[in-house]
Structures are given as C-alpha cells and as structure tokens.
PDB file of C-alpha atoms in Angstrom:
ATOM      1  CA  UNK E 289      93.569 117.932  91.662  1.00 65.00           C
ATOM      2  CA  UNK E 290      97.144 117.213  90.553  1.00 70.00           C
ATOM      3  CA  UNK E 291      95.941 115.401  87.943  1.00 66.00           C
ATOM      4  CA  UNK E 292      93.677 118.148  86.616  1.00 69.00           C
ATOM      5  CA  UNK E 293      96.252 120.780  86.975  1.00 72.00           C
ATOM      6  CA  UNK E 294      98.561 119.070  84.973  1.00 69.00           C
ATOM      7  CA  UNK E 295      96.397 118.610  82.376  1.00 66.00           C
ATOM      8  CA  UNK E 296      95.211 122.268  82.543  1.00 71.00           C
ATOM      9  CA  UNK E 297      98.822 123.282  82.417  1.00 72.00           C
ATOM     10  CA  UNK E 298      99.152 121.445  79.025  1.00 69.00           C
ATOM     11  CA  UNK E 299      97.522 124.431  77.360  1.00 68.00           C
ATOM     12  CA  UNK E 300     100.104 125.836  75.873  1.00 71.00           C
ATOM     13  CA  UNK E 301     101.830 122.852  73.988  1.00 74.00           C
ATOM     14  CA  UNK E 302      98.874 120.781  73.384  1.00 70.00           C
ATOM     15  CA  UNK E 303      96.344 123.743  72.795  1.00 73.00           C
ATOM     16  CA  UNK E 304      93.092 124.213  74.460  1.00 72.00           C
ATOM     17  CA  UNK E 305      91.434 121.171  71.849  1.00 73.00           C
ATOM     18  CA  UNK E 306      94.057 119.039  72.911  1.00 70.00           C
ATOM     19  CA  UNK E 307      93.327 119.997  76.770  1.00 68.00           C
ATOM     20  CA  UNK E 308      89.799 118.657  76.046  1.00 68.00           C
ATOM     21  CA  UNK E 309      90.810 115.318  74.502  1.00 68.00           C
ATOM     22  CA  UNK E 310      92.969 114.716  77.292  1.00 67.00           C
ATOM     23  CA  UNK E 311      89.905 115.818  79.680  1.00 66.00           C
ATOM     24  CA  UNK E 312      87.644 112.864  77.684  1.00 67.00           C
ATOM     25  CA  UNK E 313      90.779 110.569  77.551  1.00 64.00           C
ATOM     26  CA  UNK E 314      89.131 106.823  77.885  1.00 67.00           C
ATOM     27  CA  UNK E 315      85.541 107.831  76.968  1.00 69.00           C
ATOM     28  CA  UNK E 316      85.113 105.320  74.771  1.00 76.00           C
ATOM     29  CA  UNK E 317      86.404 102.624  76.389  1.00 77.00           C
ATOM     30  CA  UNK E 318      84.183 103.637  79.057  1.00 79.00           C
ATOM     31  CA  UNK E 319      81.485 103.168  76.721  1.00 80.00           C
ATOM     32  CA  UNK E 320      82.738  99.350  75.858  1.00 82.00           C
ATOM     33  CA  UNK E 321      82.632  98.790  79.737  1.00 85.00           C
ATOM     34  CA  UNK E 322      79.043  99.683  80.795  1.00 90.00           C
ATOM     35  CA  UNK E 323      77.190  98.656  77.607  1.00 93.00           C
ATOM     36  CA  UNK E 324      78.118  95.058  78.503  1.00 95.00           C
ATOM     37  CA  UNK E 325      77.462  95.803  82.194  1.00 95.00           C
ATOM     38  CA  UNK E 326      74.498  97.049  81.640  1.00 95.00           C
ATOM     39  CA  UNK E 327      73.448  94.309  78.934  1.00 97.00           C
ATOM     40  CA  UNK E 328      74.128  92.038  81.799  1.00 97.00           C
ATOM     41  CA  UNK E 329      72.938  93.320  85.196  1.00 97.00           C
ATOM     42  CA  UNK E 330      69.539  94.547  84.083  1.00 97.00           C
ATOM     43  CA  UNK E 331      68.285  91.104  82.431  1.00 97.00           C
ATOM     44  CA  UNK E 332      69.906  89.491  85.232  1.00 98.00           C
ATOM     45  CA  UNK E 333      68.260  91.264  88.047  1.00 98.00           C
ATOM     46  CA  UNK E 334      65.011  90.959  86.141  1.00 97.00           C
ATOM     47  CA  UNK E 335      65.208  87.409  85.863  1.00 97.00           C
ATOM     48  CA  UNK E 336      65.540  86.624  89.509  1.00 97.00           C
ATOM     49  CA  UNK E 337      62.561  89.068  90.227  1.00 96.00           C
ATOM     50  CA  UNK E 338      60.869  86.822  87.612  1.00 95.00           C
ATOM     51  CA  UNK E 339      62.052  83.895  89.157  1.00 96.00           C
ATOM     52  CA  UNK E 340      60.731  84.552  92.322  1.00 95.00           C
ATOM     53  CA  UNK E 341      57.296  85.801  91.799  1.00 94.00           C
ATOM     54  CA  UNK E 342      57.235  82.434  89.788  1.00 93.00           C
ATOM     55  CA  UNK E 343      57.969  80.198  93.017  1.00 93.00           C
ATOM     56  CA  UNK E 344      56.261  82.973  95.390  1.00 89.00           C
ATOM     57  CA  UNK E 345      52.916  82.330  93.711  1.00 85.00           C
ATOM     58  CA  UNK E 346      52.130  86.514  93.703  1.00 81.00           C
ATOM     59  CA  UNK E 347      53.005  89.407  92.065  1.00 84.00           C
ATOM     60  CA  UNK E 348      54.977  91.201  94.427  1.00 89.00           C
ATOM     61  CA  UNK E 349      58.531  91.944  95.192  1.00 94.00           C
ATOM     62  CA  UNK E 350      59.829  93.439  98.419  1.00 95.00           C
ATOM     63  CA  UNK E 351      62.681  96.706  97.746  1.00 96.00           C
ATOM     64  CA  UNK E 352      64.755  93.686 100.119  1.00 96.00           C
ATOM     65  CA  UNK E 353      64.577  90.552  97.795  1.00 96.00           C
ATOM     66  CA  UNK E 354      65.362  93.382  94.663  1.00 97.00           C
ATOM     67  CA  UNK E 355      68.094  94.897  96.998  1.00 98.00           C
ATOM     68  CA  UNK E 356      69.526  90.820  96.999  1.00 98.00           C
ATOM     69  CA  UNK E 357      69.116  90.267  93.322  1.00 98.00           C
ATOM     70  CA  UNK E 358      70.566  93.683  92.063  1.00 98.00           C
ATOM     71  CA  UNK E 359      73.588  92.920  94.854  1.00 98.00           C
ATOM     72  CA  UNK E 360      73.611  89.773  92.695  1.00 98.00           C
ATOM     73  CA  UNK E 361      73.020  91.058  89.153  1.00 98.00           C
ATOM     74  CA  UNK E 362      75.755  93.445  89.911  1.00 97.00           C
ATOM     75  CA  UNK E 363      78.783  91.503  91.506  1.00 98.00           C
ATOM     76  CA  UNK E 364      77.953  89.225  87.927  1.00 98.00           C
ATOM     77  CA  UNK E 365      78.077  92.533  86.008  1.00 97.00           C
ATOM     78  CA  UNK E 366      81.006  93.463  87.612  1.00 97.00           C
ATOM     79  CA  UNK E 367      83.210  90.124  87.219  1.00 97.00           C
ATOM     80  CA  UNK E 368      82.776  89.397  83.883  1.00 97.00           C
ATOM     81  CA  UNK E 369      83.167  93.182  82.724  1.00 96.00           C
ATOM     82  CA  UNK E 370      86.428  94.022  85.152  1.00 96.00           C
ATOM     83  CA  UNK E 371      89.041  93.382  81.804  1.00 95.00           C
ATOM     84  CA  UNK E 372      87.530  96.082  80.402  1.00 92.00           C
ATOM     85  CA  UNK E 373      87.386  98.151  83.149  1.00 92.00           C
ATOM     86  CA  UNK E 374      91.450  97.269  83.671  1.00 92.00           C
ATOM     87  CA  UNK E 375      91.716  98.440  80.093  1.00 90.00           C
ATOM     88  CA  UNK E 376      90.064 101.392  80.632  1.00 88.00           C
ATOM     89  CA  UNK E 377      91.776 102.371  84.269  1.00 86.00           C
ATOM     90  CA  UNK E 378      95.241 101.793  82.234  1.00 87.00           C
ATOM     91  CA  UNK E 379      94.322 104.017  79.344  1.00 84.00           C
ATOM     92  CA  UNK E 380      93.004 107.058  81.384  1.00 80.00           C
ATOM     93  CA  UNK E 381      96.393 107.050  83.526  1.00 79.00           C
ATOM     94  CA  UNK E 382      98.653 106.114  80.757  1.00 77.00           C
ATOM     95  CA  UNK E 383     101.468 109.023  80.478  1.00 74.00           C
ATOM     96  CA  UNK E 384     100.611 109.163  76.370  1.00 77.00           C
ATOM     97  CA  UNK E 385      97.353 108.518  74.415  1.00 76.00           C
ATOM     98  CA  UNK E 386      97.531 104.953  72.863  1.00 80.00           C
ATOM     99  CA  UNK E 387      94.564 103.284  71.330  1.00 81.00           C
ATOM    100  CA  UNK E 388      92.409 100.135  73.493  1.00 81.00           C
ATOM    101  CA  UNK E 389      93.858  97.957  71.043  1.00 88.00           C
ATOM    102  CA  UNK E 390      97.412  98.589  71.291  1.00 89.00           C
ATOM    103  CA  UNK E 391      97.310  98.617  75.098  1.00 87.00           C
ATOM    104  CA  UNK E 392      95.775  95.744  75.258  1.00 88.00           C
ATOM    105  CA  UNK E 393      98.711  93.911  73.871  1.00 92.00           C
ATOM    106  CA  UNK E 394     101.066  95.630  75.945  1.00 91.00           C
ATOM    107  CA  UNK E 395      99.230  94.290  79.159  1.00 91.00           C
ATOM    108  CA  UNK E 396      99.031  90.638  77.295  1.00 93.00           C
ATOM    109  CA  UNK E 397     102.536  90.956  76.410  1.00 94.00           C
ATOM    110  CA  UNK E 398     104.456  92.761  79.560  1.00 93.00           C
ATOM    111  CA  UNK E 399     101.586  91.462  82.333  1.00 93.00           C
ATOM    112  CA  UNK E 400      99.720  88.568  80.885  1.00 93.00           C
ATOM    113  CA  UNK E 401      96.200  88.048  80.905  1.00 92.00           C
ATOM    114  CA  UNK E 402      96.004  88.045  84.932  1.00 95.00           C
ATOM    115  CA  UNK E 403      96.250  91.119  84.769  1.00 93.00           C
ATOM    116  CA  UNK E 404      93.022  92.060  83.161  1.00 94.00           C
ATOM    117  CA  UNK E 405      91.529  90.810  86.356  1.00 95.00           C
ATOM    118  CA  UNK E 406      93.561  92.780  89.070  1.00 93.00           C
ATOM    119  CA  UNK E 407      91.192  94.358  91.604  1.00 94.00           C
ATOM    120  CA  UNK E 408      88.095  92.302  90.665  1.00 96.00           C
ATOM    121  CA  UNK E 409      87.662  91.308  94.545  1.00 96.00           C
ATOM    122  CA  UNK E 410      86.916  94.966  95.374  1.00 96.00           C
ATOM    123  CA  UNK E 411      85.301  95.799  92.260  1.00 96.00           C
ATOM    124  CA  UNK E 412      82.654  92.873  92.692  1.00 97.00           C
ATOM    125  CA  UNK E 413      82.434  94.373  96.475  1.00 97.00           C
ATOM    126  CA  UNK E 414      81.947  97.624  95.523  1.00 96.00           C
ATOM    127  CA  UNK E 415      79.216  97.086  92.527  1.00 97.00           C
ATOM    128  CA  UNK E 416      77.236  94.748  94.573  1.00 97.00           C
ATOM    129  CA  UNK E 417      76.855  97.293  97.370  1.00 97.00           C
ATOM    130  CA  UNK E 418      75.885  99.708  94.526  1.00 96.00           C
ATOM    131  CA  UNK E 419      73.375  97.110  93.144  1.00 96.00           C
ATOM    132  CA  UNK E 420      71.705  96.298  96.175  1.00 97.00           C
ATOM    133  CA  UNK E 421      71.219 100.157  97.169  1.00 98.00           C
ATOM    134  CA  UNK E 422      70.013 101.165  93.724  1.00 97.00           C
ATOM    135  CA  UNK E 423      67.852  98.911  92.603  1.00 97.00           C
ATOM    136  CA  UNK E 424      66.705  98.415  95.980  1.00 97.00           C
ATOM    137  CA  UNK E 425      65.620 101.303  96.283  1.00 97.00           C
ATOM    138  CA  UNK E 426      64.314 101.880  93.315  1.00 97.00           C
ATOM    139  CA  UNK E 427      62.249  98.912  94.273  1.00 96.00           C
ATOM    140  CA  UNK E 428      61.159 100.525  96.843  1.00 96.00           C
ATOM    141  CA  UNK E 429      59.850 103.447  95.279  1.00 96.00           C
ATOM    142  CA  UNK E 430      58.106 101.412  92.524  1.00 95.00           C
ATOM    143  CA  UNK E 431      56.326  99.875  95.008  1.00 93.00           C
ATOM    144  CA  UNK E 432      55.434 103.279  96.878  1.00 93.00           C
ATOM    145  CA  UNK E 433      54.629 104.822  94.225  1.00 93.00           C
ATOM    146  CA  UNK E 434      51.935 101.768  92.805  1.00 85.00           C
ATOM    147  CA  UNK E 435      49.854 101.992  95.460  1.00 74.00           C
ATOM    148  CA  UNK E 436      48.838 105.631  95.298  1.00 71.00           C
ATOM    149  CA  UNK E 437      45.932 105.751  92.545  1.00 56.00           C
TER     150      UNK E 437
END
C-alpha cells in the first residue's frame, strides 16, 4: 500500500496522466515475458500429453499425468523466461522510468549477466506448482466435462 500511496501522492507534480503511466509502469515488458512463456509452456505441455497417449496405446489422459507435464511445461517456461522477468521486476521498482533497453545495460554493465537469473530457483518452484494445479485441473474438467453427452 506504500507503494500505491506514493504513487497516488504524485498527483500533483506528475498530473493525474502521469499517475496512470506510473500505475502501468512495466506493462510492456510484461508483455515480452509471457508471450515467450506462453509460446513455450503450452506446446510443451501438449507434447508430453502427445507423447504419452503415443506410448499408452489410448486416448486418454488422467488430470494427474497433465498435473506432471504442466508442473514440467512450466518450471521450462519459467527458466528460460526468468531474464525477462528480472528485467521487468527491475523496471517496475526502478525510482525513475527508463526504457527495457537502457536497463538492460545497466544490469549487464553494474551486475553482469548473472544477474538476469537471480531468483530463478523460486521462480521455477513457484510456476511449476502453478502448472501442475492449472492445467491439472483443467484436465480434470476436460475430462468431466467429455463424458456428459
């Protein structure tokens, strides 16, 4: 809420436009982040589903073996996207607005390029849990929901 308030409180130097630019601050970064993610996890997890009706010999898949391969899918997702998620983290808690480009190089330069991959234990923890619960359950209901006719 400190955040917020501080940004409310802005109003009167920055204007109420430039209260709502700081509200979207990182946007489209956010954007850069979950297209890839997205690009990634969902062929992934579809894949493995493939896979494994392939060597199961049926059609089906259980909401537990999607659960495994979104928990998969996801941690995947997650590593090879954190960068841009450290890029984006930086830019919406940067004191200033500074374009993705031009805080990139400031990571490179003051942090190196380890830094673009701080946190990506959690992260992968975190997303996988998300993966397996999600498309697990939407699993689930898929399957629910194809037997009533």
């Amino acid at each position: 809420m400190d955040a917020l308030g501080a940004i409310l409180g802005q109003r009167r130097e920055i204007g109420l436009g430039g209260v709502w630019k700081e509200m979207y601050r990182g946007w489209s970064i956010t954007v850069m982040r979950e297209v890839p993610f997205t690009i990634i996890q969902f062929p992934l997890w579809e894949g493995m589903k493939e896979w494994r009706r392939r060597t199961q010999g049926h059609e089906g898949i259980s909401a537990t073996e999607s659960a495994v391969f979104g928990s998969v899918a996801g941690a995947v997702a997650a590593g090879v996207t954190t960068p841009l998620d450290v890029l984006k983290t930086r830019m919406m808690l940067s004191t200033e607005r500074q374009g993705a480009m031009k805080l990139l190089g400031q990571i490179l330069k003051t942090s190196g390029p380890k830094a673009f991959f701080a946190g990506i234990g959690p992260r992968i923890i975190w997303i996988s849990a998300g993966g397996a619960i999600f498309l697990g359950s939407y699993q689930w209901a898929y399957n629910a929901l194809g037997t009533i006719t």
